[in-house]
CSV table of C-alpha atoms in Angstrom, one decimal:
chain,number,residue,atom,x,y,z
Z,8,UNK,CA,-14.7,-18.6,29.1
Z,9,UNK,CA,-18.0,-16.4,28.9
Z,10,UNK,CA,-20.6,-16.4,31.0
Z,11,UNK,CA,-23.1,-17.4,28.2
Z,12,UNK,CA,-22.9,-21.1,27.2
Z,13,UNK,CA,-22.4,-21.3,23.5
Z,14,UNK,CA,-22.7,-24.1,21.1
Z,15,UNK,CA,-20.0,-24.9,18.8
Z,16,UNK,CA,-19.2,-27.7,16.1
Z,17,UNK,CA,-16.4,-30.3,16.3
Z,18,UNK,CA,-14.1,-30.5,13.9
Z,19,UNK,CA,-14.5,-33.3,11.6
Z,20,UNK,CA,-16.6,-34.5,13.9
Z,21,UNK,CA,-20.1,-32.6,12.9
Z,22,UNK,CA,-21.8,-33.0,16.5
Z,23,UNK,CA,-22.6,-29.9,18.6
Z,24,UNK,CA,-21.8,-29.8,21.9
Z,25,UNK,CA,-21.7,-27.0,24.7
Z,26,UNK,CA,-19.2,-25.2,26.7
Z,27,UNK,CA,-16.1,-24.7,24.5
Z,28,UNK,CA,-13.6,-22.8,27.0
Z,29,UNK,CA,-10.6,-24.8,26.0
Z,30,UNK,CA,-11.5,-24.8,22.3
Z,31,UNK,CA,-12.0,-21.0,22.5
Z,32,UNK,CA,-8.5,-20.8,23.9
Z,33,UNK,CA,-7.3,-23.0,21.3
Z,34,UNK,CA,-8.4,-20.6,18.7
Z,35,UNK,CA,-6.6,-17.9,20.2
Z,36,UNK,CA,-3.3,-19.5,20.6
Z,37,UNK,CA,-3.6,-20.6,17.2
Z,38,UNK,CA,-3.5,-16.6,16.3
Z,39,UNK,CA,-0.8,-16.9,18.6
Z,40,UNK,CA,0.9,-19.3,16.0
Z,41,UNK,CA,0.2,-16.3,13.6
Z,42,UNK,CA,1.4,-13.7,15.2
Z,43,UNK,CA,4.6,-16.0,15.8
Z,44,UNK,CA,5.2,-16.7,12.4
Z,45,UNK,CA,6.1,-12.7,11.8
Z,46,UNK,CA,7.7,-11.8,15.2
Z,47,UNK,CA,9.9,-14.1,14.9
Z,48,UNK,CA,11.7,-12.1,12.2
Z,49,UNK,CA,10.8,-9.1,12.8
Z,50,UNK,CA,13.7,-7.4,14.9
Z,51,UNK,CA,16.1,-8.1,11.7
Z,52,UNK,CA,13.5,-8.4,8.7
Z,53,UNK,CA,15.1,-5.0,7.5
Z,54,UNK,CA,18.2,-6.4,8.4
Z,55,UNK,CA,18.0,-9.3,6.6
Z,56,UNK,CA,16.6,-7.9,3.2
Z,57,UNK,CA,19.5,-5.4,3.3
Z,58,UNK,CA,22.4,-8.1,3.5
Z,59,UNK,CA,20.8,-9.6,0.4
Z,60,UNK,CA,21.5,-6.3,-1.6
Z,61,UNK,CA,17.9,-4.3,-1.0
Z,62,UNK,CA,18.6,-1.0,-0.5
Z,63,UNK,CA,16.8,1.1,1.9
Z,64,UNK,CA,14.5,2.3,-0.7
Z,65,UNK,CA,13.5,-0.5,-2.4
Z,66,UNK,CA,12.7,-2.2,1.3
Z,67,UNK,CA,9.9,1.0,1.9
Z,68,UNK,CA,8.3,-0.1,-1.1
Z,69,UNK,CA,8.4,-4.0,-0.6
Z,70,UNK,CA,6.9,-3.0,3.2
Z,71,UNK,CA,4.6,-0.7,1.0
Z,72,UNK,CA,3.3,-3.7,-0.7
Z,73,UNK,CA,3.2,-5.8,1.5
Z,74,UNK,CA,0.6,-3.7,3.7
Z,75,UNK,CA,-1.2,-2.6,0.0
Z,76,UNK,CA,-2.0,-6.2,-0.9
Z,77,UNK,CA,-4.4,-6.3,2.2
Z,78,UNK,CA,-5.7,-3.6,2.0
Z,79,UNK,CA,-7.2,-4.2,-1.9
Z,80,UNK,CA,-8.0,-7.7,-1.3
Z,81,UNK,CA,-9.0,-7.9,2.5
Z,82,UNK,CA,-12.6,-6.9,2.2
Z,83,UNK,CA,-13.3,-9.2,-0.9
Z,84,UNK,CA,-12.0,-12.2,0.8
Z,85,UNK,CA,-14.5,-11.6,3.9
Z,86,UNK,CA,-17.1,-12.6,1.2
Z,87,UNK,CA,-15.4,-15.2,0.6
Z,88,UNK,CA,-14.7,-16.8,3.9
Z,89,UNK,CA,-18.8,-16.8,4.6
Z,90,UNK,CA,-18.1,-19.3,1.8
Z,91,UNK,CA,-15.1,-20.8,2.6
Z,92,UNK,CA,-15.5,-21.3,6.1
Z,93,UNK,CA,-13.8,-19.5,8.9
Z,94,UNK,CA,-12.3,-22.6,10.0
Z,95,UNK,CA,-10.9,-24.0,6.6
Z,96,UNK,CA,-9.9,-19.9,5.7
Z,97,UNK,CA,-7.5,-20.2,8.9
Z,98,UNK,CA,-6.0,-23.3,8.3
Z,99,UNK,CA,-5.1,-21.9,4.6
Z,100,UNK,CA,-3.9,-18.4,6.0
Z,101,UNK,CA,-1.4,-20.3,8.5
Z,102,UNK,CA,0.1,-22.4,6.0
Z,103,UNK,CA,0.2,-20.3,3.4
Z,104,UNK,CA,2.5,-17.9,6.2
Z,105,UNK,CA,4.6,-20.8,6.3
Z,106,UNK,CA,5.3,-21.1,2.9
Z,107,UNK,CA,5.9,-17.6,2.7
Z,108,UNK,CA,9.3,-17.8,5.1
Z,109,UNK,CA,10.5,-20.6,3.4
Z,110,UNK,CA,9.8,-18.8,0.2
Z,111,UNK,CA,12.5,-15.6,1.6
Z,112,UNK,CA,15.0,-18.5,2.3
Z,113,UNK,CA,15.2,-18.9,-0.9
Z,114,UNK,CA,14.7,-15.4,-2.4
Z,115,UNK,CA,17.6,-14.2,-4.3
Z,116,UNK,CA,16.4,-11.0,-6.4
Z,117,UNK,CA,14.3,-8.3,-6.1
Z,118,UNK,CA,11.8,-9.7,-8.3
Z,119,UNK,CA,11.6,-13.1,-5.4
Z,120,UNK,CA,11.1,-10.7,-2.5
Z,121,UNK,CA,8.1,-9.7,-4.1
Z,122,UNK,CA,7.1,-12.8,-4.7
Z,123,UNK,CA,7.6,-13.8,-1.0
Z,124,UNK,CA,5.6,-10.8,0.0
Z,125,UNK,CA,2.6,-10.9,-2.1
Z,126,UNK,CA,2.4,-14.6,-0.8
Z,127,UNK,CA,3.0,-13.9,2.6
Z,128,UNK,CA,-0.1,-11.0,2.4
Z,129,UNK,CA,-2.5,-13.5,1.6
Z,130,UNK,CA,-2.7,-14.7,5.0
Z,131,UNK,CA,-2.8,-11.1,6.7
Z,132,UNK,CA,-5.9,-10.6,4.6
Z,133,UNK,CA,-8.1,-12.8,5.9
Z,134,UNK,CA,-6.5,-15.3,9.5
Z,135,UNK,CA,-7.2,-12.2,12.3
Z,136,UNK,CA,-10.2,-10.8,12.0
Z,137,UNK,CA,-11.9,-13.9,10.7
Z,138,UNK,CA,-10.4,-15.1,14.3
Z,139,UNK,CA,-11.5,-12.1,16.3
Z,140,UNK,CA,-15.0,-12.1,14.6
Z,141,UNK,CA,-15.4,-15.4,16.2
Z,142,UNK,CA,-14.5,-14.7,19.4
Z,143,UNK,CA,-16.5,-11.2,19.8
Z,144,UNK,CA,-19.7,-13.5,18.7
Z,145,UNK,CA,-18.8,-15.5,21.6
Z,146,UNK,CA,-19.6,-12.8,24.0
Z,147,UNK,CA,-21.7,-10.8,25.0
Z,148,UNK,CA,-22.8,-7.3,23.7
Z,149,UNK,CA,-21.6,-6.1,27.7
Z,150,UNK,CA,-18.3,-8.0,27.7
Z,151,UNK,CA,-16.9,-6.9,24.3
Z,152,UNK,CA,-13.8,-5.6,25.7
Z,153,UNK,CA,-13.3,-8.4,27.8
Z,154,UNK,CA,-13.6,-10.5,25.4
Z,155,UNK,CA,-11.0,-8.5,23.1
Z,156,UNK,CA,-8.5,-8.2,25.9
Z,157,UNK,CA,-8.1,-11.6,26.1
Z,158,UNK,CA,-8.1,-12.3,22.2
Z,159,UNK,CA,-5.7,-9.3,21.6
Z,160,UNK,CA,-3.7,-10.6,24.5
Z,161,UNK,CA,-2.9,-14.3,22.6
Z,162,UNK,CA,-1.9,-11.7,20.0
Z,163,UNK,CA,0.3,-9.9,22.3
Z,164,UNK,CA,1.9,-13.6,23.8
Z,165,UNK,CA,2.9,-13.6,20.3
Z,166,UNK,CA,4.6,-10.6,20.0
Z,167,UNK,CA,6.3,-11.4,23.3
Z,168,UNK,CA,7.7,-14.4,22.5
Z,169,UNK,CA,8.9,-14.1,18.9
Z,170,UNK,CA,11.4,-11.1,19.5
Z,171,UNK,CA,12.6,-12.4,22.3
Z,172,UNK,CA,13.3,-16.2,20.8
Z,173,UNK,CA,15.1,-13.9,18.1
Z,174,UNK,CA,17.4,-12.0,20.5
Z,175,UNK,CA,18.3,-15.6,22.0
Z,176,UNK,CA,18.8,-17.4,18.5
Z,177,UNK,CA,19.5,-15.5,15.9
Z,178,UNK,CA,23.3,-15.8,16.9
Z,179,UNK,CA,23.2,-19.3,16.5
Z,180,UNK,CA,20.8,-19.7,13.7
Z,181,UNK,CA,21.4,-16.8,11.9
Z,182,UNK,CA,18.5,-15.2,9.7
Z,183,UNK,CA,18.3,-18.2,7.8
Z,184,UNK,CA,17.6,-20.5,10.7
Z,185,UNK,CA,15.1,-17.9,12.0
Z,186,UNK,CA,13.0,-18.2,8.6
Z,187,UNK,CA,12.9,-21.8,9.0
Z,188,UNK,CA,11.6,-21.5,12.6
Z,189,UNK,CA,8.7,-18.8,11.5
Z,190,UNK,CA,7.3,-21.5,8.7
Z,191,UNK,CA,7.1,-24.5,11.2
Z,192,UNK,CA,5.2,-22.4,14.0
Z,193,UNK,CA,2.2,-22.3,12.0
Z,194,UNK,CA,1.9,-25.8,11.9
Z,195,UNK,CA,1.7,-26.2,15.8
Z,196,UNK,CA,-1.6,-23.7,14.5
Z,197,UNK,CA,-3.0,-26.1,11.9
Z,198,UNK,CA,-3.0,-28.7,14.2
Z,199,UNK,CA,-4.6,-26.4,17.1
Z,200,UNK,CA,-7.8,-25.3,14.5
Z,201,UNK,CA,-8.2,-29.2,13.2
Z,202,UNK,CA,-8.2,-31.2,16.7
Z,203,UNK,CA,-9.6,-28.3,19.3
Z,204,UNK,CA,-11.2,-25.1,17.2
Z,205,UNK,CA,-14.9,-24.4,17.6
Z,206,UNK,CA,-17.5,-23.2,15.0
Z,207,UNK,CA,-20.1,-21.1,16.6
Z,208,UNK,CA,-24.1,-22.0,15.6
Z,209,UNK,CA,-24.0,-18.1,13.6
Z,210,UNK,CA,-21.1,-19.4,11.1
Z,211,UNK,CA,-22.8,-22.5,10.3
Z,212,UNK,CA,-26.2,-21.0,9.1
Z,213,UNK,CA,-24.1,-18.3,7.3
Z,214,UNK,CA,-22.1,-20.6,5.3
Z,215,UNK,CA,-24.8,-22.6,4.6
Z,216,UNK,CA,-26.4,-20.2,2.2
Z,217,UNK,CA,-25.6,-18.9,-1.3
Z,218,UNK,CA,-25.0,-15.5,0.1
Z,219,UNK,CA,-24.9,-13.3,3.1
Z,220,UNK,CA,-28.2,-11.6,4.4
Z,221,UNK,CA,-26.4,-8.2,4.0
Z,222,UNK,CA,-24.4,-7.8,0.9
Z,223,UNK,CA,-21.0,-6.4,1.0
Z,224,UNK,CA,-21.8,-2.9,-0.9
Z,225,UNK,CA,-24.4,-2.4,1.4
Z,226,UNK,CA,-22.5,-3.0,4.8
Z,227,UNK,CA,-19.7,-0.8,3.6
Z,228,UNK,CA,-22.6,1.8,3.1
Z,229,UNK,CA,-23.4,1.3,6.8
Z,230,UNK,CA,-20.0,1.2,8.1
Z,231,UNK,CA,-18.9,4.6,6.0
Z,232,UNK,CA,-22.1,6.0,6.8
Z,233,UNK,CA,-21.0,6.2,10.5
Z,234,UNK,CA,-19.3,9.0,11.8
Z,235,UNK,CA,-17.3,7.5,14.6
Z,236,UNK,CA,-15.9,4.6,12.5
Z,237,UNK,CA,-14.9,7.2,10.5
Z,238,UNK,CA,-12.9,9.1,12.8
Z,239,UNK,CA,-11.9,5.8,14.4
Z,240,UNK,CA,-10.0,5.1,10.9
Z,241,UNK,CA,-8.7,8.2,10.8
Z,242,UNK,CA,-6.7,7.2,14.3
Z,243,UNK,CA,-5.9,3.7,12.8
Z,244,UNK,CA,-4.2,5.1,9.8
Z,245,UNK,CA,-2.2,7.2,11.6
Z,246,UNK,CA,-0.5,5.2,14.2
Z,247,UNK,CA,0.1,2.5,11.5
Z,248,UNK,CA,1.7,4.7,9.4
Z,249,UNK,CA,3.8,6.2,12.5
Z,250,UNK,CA,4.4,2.2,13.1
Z,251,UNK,CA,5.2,1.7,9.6
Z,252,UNK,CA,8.3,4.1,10.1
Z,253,UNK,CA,9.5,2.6,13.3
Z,254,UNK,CA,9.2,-1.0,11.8
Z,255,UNK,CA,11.4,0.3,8.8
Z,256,UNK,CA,13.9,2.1,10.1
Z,257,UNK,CA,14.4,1.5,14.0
Z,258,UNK,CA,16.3,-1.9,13.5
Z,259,UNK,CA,18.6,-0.2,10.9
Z,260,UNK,CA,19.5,2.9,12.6
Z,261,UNK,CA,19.4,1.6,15.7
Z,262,UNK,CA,22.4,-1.6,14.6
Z,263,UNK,CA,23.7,0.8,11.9
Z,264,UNK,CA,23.9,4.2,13.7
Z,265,UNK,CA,23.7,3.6,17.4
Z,266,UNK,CA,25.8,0.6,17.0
Z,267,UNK,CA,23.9,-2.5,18.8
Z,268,UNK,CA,23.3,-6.0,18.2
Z,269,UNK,CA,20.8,-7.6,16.0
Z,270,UNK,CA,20.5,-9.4,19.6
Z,271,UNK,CA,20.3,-6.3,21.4
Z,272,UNK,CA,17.5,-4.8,19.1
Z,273,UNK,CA,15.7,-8.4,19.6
Z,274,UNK,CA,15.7,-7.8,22.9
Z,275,UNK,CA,14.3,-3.7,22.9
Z,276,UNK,CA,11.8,-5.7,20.3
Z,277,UNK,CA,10.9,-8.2,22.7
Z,278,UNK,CA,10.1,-5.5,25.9
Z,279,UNK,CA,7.9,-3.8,23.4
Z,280,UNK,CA,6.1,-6.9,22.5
Z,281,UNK,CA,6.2,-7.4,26.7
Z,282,UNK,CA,4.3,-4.4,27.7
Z,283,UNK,CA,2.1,-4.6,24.4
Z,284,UNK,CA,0.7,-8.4,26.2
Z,285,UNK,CA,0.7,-6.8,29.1
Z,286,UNK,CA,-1.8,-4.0,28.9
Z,287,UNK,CA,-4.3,-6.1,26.3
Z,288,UNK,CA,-6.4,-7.8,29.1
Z,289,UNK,CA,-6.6,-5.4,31.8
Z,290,UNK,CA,-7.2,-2.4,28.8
Z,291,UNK,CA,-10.6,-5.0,27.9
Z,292,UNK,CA,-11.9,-4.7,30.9
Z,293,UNK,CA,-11.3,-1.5,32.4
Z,294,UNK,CA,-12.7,-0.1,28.6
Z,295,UNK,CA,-16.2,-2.1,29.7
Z,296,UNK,CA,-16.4,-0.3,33.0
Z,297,UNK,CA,-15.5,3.3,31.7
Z,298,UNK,CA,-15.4,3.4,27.8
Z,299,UNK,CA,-13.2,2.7,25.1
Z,300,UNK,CA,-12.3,6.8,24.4
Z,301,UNK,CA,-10.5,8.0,27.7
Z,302,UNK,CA,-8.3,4.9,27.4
Z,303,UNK,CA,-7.7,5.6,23.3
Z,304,UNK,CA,-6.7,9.6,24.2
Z,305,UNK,CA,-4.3,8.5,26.6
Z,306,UNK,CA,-2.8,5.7,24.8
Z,307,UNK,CA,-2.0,7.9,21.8
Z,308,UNK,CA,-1.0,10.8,24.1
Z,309,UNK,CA,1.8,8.5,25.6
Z,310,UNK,CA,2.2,7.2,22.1
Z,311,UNK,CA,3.6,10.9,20.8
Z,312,UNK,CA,6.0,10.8,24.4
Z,313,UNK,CA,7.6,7.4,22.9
Z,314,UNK,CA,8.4,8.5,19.9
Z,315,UNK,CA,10.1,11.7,20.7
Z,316,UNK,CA,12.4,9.3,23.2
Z,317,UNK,CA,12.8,7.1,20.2
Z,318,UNK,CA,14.3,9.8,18.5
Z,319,UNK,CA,16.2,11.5,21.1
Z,320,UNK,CA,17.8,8.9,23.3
Z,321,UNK,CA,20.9,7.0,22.3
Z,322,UNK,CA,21.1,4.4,25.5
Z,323,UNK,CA,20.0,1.3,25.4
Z,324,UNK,CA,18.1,1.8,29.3
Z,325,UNK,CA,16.0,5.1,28.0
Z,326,UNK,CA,15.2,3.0,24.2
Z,327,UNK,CA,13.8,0.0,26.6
Z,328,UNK,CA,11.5,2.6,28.5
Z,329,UNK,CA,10.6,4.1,25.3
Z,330,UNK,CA,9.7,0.9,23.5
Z,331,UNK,CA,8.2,-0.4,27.1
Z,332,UNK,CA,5.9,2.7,26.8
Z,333,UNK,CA,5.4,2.3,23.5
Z,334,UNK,CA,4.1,-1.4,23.9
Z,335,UNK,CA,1.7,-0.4,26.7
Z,336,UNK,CA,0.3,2.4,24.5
Z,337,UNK,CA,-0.2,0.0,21.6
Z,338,UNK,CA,-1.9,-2.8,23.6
Z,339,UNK,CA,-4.1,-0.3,24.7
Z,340,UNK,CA,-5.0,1.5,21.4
Z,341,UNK,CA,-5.6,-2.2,20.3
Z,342,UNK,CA,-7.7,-3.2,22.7
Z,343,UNK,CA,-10.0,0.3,22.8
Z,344,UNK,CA,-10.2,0.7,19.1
Z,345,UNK,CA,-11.4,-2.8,18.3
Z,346,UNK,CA,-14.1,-2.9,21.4
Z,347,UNK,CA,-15.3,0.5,19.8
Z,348,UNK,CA,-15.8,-0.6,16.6
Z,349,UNK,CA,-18.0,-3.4,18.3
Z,350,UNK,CA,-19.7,-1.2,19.7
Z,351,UNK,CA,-20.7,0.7,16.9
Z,352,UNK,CA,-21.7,-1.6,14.4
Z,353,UNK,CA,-24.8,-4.3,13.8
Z,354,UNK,CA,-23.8,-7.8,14.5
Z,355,UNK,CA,-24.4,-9.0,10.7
Z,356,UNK,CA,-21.8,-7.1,9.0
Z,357,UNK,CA,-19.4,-7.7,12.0
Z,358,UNK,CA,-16.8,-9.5,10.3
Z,359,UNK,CA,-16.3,-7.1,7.4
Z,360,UNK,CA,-16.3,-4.1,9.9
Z,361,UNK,CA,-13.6,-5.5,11.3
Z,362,UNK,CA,-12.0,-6.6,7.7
Z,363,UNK,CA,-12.7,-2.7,6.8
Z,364,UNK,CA,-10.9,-1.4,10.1
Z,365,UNK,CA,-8.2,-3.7,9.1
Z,366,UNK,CA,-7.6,-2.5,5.4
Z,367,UNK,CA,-7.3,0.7,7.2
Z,368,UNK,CA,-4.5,-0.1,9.3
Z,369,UNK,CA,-3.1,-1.4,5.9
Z,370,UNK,CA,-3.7,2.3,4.5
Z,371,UNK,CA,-1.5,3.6,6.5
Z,372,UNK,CA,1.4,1.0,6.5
Z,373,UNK,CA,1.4,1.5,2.8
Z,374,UNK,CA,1.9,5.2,2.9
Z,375,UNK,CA,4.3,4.6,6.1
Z,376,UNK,CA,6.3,2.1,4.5
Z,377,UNK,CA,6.7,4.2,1.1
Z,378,UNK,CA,7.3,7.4,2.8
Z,379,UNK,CA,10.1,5.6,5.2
Z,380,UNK,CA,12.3,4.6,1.7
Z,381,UNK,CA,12.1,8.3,0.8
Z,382,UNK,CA,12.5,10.0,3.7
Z,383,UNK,CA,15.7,8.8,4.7
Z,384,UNK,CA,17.0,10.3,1.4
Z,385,UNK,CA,16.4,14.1,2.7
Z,386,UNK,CA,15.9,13.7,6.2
Z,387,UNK,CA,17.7,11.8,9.7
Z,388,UNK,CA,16.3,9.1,11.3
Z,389,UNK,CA,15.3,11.0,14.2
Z,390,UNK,CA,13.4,13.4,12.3
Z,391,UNK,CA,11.9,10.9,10.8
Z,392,UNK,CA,10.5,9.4,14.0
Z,393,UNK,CA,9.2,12.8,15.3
Z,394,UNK,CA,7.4,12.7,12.3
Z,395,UNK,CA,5.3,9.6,13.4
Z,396,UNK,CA,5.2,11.5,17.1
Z,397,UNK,CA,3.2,13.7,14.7
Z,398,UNK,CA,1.5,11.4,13.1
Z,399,UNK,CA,-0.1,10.0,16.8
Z,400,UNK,CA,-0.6,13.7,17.9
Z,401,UNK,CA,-3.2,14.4,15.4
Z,402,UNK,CA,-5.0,11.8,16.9
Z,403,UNK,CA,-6.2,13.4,19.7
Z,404,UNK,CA,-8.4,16.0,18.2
Z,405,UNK,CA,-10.5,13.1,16.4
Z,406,UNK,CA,-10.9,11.2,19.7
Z,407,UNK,CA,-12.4,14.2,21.6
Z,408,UNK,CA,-14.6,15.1,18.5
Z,409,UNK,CA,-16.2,11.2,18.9
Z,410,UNK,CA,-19.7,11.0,20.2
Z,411,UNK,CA,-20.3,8.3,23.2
Z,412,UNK,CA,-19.2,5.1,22.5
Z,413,UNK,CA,-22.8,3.1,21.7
């Protein structure tokens, strides 16, 4: 895939050999697998929660939880995937998803919803930025965005593909059937990271010792110490939580208010998820050629021009722009951010940099996903997404106020 010829280890097999283009891909379209396993549901996850008696309240704070579980644990558990192994710690992650859906089947009460999502945060701790760690070591330091674009675009297939198999089944299989889809994708994964996965020269000498050269208290000292990954999570936080409202409450006001199909919201879901793909790669590369920042200010500018469509427009043609916008924006946002961060930190405490950037995200979907439950008890939905057009707004003075990117 890279330029750069790099080793990597065989599964099972414990010889080294070079060259591991396919296996790279492999990886990634196992965090394809992952992605998969959410998407799937996503477009009537609200929905689904709602018909078995959750009210709209007590869904903000199950989505609160579910993004505060990460956040506590994510950075603890990149200790212990140096021990672990990144390769064994992704195999878990994916089937413990599985078991997750097939966990909501079942879920009757309030009480088993949170079971179902406390289980189903374990593997959003740990599977993507183990992933993404190994695939920004793959490249090199000038080819960082590159090598994110095409990582975040395997994401972005997978954000394609699940809302749109949902607007095309979920009116034969029902929610049910589309649970029992999302917990055997991940085992088309499993099989991907056993047979085809590499394991780069770096993780093998890391998990070989007792500890990592830099402990964890230290890096977090270096990554808080840093000005621009500072503001950086201030931009994170903020879009998740503005994401954290739409995830709540679009699918519900949008079947409930505005009076579409679960099929129909797959399908505004699924052009989201389309232009989100689209952008990843091309966003990689063009961020290598002329920095990560122009492309973050106007990703989150068009960002704050989605939203107030989202709340304004009532067709189903102006909702698809909106959402088509929206997924360019975020594929964009995606891209930038993460290429930043590796620009900004050391290699060695790369992979809880990106586990730090990722509880952040989770910040702000826990404070999203609470304030969504509440909000709609005072306020319309639309006002509710102007607020996260807010939210994205505020952005923009932190990007400007960030030094060069390196």
């Amino acid at each position: 895939m890279f330029n750069t010829p790099v080793k990597c280890l065989v599964p099972g097999g414990g010889h080294i050999v070079s060259g591991y283009d396919a296996r790279i891909y492999a990886l990634m379209l196992s965090a394809t697998t992952f992605v998969l396993n959410f998407t799937l549901i996503q477009p009537i996850f609200s929905l689904f929660l709602t018909s078995r008696g959750i009210t709209v309240v007590q869904l903000g704070i199950l989505l609160s939880i579910q993004s505060f579980i990460p956040l506590i644990i994510r950075i603890p558990l990149s200790g212990v995937v140096v021990k672990v192994g990144r390769l064994r710690s992704m195999i878990i992650g994916l089937f413990v998803s599985g078991v997750a859906s097939v966990i909501f089947i079942y879920a009757q009460t309030y009480t088993h919803f949170l079971l179902a999502i406390a289980v189903n945060s374990i593997t959003a701790s740990s599977f993507n930025q183990t992933a993404m760690s190994t695939v920004s070591d793959a490249a090199p330091s000038e080819r960082q965005g590159d090598a994110m674009g095409r990582y975040l675009t395997f994401l972005g297939l997978g954000m394609l593909i699940g809302p749109a198999v949902c607007s095309r089944l979920v009116g034969s299989l029902g929610y049910t059937g589309l649970f029992w889809l999302s917990a055997i994708v991940p085992l088309f994964g499993i099989a991907l990271l056993i047979f085809m996965a590499p394991t780069n020269i770096k993780e093998r000498e890391a998990t070989s010792r007792e500890k990592p050269l830099i402990s964890t208290v230290d890096s977090m000292k270096m990554i808080l110490g840093n000005r621009n990954v500072l503001l950086l999570s201030y931009c994170r936080a903020s879009f998740s939580a503005a994401q954290s409202l739409f995830l709540a409450l679009f699918s519900i006001y949008a079947v409930q208010q505005l009076g579409f199909s679960e099929s129909v919201v797959a399908m505004l879901f699924t052009v989201r998820g389309f232009a989100n793909m689209l952008s990843r790669y091309p966003a990689g590369s063009i961020s290598d050629r002329i920095g990560r920042r122009p492309l973050m200010l106007g990703a989150y500018g068009f960002l704050v021009v989605s939203f107030f469509m989202i709340a304004y427009t009532k067709s189903v043609l102006m909702l698809g722009i909106a959402l088509g916008l929206y997924g360019l924006c975020w594929g964009t946002r995606a891209v930038s951010e993460w290429a930043f961060l590796t620009d900004l930190v050391e290699p060695e405490i790369k992979t809880i940099s990106i586990s730090y950037l990722a509880s952040v995200f989770s910040l702000g979907s826990t404070l999203g996903s609470v304030a969504s439950g509440i909000l709609t008890l005072y306020l319309p939905y639309s006002t509710i997404f102007l607020i996260g057009a807010a939210l994205n707004l505020g952005t923009i003075p932190a990007i400007l106020a960030m030094r060069k990117d390196s």
